[in-house]
Tab-separated table of C-alpha atoms in Angstrom:
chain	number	residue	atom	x	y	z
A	1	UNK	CA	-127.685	-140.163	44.604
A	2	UNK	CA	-125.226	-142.237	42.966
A	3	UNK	CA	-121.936	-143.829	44.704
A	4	UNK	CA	-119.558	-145.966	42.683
A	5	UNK	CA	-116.291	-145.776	40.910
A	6	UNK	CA	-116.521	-143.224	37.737
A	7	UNK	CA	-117.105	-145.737	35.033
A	8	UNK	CA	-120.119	-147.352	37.131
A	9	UNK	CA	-121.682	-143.751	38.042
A	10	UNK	CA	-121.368	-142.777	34.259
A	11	UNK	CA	-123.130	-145.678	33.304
A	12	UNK	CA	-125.726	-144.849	35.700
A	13	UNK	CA	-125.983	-141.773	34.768
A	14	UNK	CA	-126.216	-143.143	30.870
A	15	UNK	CA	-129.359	-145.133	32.736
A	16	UNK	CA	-130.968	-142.429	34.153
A	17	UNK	CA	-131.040	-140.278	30.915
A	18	UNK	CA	-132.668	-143.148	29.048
A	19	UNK	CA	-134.944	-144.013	31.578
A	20	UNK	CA	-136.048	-140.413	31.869
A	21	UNK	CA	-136.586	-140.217	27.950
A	22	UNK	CA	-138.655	-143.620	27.741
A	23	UNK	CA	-140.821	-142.137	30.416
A	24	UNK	CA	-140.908	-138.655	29.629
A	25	UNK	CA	-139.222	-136.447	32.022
A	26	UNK	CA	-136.276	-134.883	32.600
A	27	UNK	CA	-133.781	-134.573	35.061
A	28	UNK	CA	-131.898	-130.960	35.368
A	29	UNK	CA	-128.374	-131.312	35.215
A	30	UNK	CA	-128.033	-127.703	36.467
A	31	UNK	CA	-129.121	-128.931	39.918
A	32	UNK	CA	-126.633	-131.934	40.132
A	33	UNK	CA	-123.245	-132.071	41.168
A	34	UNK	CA	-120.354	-134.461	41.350
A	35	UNK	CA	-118.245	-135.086	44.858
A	36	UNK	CA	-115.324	-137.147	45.039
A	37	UNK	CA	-115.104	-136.660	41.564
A	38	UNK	CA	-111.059	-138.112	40.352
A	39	UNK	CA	-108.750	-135.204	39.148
A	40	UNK	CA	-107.763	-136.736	35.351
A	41	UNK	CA	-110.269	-138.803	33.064
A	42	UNK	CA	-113.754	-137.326	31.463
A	43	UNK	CA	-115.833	-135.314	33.198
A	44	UNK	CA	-119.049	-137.191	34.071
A	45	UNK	CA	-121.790	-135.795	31.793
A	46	UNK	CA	-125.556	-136.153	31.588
A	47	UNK	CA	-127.587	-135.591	28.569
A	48	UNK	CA	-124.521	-134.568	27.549
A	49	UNK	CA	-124.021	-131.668	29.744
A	50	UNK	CA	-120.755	-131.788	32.259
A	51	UNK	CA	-121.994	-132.141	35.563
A	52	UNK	CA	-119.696	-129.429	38.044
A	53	UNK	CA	-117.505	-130.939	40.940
A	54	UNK	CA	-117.980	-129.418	43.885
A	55	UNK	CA	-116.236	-129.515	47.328
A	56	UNK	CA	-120.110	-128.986	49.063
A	57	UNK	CA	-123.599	-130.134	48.248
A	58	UNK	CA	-127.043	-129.926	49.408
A	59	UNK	CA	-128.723	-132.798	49.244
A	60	UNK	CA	-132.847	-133.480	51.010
A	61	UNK	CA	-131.701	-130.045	53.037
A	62	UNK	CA	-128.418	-131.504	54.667
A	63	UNK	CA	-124.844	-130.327	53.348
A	64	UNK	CA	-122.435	-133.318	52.186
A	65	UNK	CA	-118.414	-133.033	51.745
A	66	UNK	CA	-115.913	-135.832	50.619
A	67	UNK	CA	-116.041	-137.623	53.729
A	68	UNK	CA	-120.179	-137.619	53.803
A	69	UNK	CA	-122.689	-135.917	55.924
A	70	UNK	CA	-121.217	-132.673	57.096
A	71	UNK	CA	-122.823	-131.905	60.482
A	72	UNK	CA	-121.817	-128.358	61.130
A	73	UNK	CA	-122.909	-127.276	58.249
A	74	UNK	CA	-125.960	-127.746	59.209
A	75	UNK	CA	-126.218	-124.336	61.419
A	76	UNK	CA	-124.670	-122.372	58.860
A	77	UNK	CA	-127.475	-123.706	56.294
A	78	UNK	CA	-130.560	-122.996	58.734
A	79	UNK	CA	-129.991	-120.149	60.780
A	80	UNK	CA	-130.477	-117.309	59.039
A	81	UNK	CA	-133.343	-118.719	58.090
A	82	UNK	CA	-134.175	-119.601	61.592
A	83	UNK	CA	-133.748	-115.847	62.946
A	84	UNK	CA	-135.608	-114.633	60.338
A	85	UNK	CA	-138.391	-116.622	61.227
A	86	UNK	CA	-137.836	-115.737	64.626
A	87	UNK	CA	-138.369	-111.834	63.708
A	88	UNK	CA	-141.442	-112.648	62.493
A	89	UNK	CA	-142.548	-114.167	65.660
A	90	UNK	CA	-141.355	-111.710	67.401
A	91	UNK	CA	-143.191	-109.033	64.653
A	92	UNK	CA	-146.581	-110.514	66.127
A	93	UNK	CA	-146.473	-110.755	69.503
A	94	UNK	CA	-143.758	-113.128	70.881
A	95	UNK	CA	-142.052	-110.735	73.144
A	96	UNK	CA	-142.025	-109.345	76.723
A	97	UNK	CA	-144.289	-107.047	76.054
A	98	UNK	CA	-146.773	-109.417	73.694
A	99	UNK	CA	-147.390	-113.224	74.509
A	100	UNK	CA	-146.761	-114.700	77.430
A	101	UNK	CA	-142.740	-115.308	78.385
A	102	UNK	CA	-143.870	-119.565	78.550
A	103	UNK	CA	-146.400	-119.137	75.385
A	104	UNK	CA	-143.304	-117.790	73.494
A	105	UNK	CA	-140.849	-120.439	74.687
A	106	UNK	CA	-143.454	-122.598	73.182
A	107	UNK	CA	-143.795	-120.965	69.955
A	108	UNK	CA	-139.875	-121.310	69.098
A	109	UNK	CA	-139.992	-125.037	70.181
A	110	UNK	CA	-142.851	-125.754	67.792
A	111	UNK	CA	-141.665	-123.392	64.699
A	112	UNK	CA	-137.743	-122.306	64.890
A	113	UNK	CA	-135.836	-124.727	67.255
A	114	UNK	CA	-136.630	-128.270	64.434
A	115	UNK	CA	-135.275	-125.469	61.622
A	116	UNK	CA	-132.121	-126.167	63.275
A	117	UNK	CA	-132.326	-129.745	64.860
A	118	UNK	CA	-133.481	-130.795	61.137
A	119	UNK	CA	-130.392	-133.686	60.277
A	120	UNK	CA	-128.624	-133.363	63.787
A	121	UNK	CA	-130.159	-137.418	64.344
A	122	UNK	CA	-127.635	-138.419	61.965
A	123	UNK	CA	-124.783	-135.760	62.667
A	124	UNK	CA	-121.408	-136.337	64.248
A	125	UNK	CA	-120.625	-133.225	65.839
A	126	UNK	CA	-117.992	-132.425	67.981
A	127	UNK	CA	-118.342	-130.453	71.583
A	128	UNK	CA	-117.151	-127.111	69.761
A	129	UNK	CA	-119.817	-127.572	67.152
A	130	UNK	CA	-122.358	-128.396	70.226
A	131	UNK	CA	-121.309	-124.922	71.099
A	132	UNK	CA	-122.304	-123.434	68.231
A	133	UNK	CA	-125.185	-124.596	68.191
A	134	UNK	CA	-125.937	-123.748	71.547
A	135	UNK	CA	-125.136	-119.952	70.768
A	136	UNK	CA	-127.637	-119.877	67.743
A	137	UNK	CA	-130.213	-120.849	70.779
A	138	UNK	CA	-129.085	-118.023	73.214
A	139	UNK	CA	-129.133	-115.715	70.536
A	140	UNK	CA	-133.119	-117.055	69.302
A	141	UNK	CA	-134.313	-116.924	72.813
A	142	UNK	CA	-132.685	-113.767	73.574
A	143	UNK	CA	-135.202	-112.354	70.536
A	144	UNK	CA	-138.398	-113.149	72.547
A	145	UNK	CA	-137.178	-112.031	75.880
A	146	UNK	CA	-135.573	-108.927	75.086
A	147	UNK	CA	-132.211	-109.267	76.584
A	148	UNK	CA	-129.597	-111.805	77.590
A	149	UNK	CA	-130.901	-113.734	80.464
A	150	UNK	CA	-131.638	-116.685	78.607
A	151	UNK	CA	-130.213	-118.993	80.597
A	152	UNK	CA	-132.727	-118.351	83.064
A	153	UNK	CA	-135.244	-117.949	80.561
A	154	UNK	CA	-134.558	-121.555	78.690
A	155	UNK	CA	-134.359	-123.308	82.636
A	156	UNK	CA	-137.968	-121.536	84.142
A	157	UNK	CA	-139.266	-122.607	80.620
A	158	UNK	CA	-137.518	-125.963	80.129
A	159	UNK	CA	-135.952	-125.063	77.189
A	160	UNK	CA	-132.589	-127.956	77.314
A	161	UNK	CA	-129.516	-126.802	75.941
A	162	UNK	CA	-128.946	-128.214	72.259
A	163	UNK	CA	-126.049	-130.532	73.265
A	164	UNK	CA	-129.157	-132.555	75.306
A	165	UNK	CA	-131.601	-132.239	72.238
A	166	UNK	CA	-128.469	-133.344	70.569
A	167	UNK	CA	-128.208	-136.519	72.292
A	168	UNK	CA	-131.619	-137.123	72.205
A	169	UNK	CA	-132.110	-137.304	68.551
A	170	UNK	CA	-129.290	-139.728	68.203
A	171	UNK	CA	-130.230	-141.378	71.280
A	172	UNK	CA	-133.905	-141.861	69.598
A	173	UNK	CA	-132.646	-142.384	66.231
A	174	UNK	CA	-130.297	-145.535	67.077
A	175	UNK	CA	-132.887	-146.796	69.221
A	176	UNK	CA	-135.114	-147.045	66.547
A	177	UNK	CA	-132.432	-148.124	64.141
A	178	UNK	CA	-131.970	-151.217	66.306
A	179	UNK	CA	-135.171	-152.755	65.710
A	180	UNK	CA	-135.658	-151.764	61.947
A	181	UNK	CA	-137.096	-154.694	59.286
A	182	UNK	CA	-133.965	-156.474	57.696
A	183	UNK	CA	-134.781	-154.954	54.283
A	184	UNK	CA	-134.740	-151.380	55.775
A	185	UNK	CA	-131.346	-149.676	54.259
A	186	UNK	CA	-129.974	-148.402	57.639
A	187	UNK	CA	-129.535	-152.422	58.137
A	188	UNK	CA	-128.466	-153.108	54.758
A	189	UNK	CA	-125.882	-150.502	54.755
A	190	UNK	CA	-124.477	-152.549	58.149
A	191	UNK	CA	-123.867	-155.876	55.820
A	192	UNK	CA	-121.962	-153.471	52.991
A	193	UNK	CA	-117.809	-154.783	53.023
A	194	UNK	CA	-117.203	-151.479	54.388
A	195	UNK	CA	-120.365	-150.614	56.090
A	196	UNK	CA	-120.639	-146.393	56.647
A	197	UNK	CA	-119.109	-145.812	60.451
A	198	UNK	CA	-121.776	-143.314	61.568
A	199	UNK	CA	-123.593	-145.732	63.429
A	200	UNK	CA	-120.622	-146.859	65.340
A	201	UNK	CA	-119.957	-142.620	66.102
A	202	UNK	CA	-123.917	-142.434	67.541
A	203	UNK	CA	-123.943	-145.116	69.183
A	204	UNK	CA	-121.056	-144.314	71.559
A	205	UNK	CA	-123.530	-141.185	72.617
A	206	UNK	CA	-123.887	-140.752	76.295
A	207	UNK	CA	-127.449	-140.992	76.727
A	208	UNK	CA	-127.412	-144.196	74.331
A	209	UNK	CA	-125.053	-145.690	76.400
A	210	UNK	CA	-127.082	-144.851	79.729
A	211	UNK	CA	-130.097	-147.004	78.010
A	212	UNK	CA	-130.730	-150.336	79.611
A	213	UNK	CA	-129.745	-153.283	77.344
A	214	UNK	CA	-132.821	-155.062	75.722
A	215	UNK	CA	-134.042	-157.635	72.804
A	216	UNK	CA	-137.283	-155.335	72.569
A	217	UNK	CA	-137.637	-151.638	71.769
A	218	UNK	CA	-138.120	-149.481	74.772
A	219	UNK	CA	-141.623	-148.194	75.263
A	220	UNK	CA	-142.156	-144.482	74.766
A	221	UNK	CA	-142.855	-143.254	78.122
A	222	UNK	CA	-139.750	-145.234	79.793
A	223	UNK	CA	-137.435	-143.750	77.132
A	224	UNK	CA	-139.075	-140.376	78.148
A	225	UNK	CA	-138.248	-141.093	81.517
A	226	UNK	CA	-134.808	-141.816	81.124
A	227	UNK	CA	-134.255	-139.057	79.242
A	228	UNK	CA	-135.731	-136.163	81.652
A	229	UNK	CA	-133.533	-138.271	84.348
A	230	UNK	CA	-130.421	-137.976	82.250
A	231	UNK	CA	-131.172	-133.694	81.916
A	232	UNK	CA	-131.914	-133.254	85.452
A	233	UNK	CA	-128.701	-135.674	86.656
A	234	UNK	CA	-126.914	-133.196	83.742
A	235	UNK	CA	-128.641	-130.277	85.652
A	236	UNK	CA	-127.679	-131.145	88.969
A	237	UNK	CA	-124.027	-131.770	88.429
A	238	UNK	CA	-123.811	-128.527	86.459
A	239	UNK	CA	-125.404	-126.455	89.513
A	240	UNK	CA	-122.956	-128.085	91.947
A	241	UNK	CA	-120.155	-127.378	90.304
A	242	UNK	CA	-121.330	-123.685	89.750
A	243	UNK	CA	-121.671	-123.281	93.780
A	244	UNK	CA	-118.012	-123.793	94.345
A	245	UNK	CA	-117.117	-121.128	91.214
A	246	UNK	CA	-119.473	-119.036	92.188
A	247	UNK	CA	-121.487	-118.960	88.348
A	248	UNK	CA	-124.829	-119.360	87.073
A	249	UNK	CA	-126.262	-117.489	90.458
A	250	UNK	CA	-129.903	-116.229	89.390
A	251	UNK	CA	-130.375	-119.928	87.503
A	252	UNK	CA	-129.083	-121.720	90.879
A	253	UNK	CA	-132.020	-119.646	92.635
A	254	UNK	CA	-134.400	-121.138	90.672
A	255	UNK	CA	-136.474	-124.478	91.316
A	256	UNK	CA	-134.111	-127.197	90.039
A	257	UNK	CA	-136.551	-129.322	88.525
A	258	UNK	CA	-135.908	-129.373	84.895
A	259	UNK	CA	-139.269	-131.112	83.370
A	260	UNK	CA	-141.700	-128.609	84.814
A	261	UNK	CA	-142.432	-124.834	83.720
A	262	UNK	CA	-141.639	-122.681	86.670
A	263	UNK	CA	-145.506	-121.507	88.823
A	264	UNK	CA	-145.023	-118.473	87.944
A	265	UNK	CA	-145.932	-118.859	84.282
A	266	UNK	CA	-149.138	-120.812	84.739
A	267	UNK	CA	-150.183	-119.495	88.551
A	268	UNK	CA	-153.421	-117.114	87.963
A	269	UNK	CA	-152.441	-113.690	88.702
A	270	UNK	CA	-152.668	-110.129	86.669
A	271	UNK	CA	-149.933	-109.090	84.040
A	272	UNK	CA	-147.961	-106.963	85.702
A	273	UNK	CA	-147.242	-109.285	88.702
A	274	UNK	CA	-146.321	-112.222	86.796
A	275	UNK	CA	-144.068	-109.531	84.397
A	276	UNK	CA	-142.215	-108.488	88.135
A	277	UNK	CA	-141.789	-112.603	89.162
A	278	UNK	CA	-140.733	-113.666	85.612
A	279	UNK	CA	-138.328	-110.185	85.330
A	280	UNK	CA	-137.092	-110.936	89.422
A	281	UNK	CA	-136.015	-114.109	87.915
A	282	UNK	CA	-134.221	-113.108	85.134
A	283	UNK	CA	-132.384	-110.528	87.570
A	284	UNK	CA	-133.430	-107.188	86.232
A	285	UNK	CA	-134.002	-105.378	89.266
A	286	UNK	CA	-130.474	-104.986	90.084
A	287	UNK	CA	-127.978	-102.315	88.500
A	288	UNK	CA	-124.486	-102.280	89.793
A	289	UNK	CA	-124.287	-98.287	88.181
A	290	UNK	CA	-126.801	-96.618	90.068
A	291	UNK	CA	-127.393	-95.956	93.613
A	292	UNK	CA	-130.540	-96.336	95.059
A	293	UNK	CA	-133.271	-93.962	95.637
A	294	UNK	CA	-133.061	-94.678	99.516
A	295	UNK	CA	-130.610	-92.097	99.806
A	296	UNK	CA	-128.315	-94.871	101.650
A	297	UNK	CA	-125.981	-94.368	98.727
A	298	UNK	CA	-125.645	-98.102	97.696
A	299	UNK	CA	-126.349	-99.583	94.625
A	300	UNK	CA	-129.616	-101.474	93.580
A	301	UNK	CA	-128.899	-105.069	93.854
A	302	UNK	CA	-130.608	-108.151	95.468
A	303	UNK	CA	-128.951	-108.269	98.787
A	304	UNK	CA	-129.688	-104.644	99.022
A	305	UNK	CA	-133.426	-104.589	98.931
A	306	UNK	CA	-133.591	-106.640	102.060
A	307	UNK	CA	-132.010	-103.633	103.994
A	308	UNK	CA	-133.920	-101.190	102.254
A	309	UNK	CA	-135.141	-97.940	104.135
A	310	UNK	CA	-137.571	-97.274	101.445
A	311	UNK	CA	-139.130	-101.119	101.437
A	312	UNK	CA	-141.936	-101.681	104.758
A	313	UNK	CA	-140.117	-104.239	106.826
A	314	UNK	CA	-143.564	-105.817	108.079
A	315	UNK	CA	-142.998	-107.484	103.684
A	316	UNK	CA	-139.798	-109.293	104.421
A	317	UNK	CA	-141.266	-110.362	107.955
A	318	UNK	CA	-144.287	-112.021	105.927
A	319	UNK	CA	-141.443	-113.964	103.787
A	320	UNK	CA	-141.256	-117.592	104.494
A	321	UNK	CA	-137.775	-118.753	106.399
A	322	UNK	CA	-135.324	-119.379	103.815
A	323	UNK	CA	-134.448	-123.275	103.809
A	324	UNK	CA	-131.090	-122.653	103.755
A	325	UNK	CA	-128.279	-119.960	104.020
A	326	UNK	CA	-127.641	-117.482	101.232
A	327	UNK	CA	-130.793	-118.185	99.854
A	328	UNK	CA	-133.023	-114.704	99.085
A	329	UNK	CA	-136.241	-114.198	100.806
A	330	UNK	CA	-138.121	-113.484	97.740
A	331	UNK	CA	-136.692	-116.695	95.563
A	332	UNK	CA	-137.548	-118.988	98.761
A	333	UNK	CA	-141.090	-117.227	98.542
A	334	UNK	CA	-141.075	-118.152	94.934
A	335	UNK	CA	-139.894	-121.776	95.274
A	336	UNK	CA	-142.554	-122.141	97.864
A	337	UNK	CA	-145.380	-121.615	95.601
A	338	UNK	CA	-147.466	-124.301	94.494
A	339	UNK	CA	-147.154	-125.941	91.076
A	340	UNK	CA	-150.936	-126.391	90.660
A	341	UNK	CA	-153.892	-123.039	91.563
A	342	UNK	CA	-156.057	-125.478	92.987
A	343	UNK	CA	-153.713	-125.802	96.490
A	344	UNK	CA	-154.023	-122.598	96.888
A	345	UNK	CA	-152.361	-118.900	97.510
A	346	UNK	CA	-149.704	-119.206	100.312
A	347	UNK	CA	-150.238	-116.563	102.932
A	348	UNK	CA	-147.456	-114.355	102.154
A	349	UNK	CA	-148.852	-113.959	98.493
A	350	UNK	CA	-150.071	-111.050	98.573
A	351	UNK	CA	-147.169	-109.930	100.566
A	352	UNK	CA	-144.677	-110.483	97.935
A	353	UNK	CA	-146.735	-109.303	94.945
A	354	UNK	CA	-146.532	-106.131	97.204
A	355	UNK	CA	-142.876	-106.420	97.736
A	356	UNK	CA	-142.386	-106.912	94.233
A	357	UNK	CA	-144.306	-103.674	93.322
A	358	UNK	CA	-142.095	-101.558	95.415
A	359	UNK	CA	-138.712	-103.493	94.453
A	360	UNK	CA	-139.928	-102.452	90.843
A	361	UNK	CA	-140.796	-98.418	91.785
A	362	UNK	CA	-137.142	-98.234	93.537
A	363	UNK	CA	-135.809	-99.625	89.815
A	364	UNK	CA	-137.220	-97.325	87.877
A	365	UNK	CA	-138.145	-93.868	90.338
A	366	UNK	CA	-139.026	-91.834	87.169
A	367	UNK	CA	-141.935	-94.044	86.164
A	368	UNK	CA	-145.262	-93.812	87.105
A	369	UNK	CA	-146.069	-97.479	87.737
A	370	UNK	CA	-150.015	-97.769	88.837
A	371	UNK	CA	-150.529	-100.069	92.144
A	372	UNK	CA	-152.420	-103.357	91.699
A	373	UNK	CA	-155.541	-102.453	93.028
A	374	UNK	CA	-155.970	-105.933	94.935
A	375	UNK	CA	-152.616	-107.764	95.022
A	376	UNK	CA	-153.022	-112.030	94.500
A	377	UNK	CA	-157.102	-111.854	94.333
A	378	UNK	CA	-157.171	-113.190	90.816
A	379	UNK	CA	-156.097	-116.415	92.417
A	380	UNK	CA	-158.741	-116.678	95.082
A	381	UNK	CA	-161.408	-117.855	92.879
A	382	UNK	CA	-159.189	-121.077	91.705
A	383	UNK	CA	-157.921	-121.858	95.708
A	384	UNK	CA	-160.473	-125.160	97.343
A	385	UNK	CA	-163.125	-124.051	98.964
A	386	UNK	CA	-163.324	-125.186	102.833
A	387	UNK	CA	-165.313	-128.150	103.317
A	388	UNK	CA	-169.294	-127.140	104.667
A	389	UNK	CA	-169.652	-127.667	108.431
């Protein structure tokens, strides 16, 4: 890359050529381009051949305009390729009905999600380009879970929106800047007459700013710290201001911990009852267009299962009091659970793996879903064992 005024990048150019010809290579003039470039005077040239001016160029994988680095741009570059990787994924096995709901989450954080993080470090985006971004991650996650309930999906598999992965690339990046050699060119560029402004744009990022001033670089875990802090304080303040509009209702069910996979992904237990707790969660046993099979004549939703003629009432009464009003029976049983096997089943497990089962039959009453022959066993073998007399 070459910056100057059109005689000097000529004469660089003139530099180039010759140096290439001493050495012998070439450089392909068909794969450079000139921005910036003045409207009257000769058209810069290289071997001869007129380089093209061009309003857009793709330089190491990031898109550059007039003004420099063009941030959104960035999604428009990577996401088709990003889906179509996706498709693939989801081609061998990274769907509901293939890997595991948290194995998948996994999968796209490891092999699609840097496809479109690649150059956001170094990005000044705005909050509607945030948004963007944010929708090419609803739409990828909605791939692997087969639907549009990913925002419960990303929060049980703590999957951050992009405007936090956003801030913590710059955050990370300008940290690190900070402390670079003096010879590095981030800190020459910063002695330059004009020195390039991005660094003055990231470093008024929110999470940057919430770092605690200090002469030495942060240690890893502490940054980690304060960055999980700064998502769940995000997290929390979201969720409260959803209670008083009334939004984001299966999500505010949920645990609110936003550094931990939800139990239910990693608890022991057969397929089909971790499919009904991970599909519970994402709210697909309710349908606002069809009445139940109770013969009551409402329709299937939460609030109605609880009154449910066709449900055995002895499974709500083994439900654990719920901690609070408005909460459901079923996601207080599920918040209840233990985060490791070792602790051990509750005593309503079983209970609610059974509930679960016939929540699922009145959902779909044409299919011929087989029972669980012993509901919550597969967990038995991982509780402690009492202590010998």
């Amino acid at each position: 890359a070459f910056f100057g005024s059109h005689s000097q990048v000529q004469e660089m150019l003139n530099l180039a050529a010759s140096h290439s010809q001493e050495l012998g290579y070439r450089w392909s003039p068909s794969k450079c381009a000139i921005l910036n470039a003045p409207s009257s005077g000769t058209p810069l040239s290289l071997y001869g051949s007129i380089l093209p001016t061009v309003d857009e160029f793709v330089y190491l994988g990031v898109p550059f305009r007039s003004s420099g680095l063009y941030g959104p741009g960035i999604l428009a570059l990577r996401k088709a390729s990003a889906v179509k990787t996706m498709a693939l994924l989801v081609s061998v096995g990274a769907h509901r009905n293939g890997f595991s709901l948290l194995l998948s989450s996994r999968l796209y954080t490891c092999f699609i999600r840097p496809k479109i993080e690649y150059g956001l470090a170094i990005s000044n985006l705005s909050g509607a380009d945030l948004k963007h971004f944010d929708d090419a991650q609803n739409k990828l996650v909605s791939m692997f879970i087969g639907g549009s309930w990913f925002n419960v999906a990303k929060h049980i598999t703590c999957l951050p929106p992009m405007k936090h992965r956003y801030n913590t690339l710059v955050t990370r990046f300008v940290n690190r800047a900070k402390y670079l050699p003096e010879d590095s060119l981030v800190v020459l560029l910063q002695t330059l007459p004009r020195p390039p402004r991005l660094i003055g744009f990231l470093q008024k990022n929110p999470l940057y700013r919430s770092l605690p001033r200090s002469s030495e670089p942060l240690p890893d875990v502490v940054l980690r710290g304060i960055i999980r802090q700064f998502l769940q304080t995000e997290f929390d303040n979201a969720m409260a201001k959803a209670v008083t509009t009334g939004h984001h209702v299966l999500v505010r069910a949920c645990r609110p911990c936003t550094s931990k996979p939800d139990p239910i992904l990693t608890l022991p237990m057969q397929r089909s009852a971790r499919s009904r707790l991970v599909r519970w969660r994402l709210g697909r046993f309710a349908n606002l267009r069809e009445e139940c099979p109770c013969l009551s004549g409402e329709f299937i939703t939460r609030s109605h299962y609880i009154t449910c003629r066709a449900i055995d009432p002895a499974l709500w009464d083994a439900m654990p009091v719920s901690p609070r009003p408005g909460v459901h029976p079923i996601d207080a049983a599920i918040n209840g659970l233990p985060e490791k096997a070792t602790h051990g089943p509750p005593p309503y497990w079983s209970a609610l793996l059974q509930l679960l089962y016939a929540i699922d039959c009145l959902r779909h009453p044409a299919a011929r879903i087989p029972p669980d022959p012993d509901p919550g066993n597969r967990w038995l073998p991982h509780a402690p064992r009492p202590a010998p007399r």
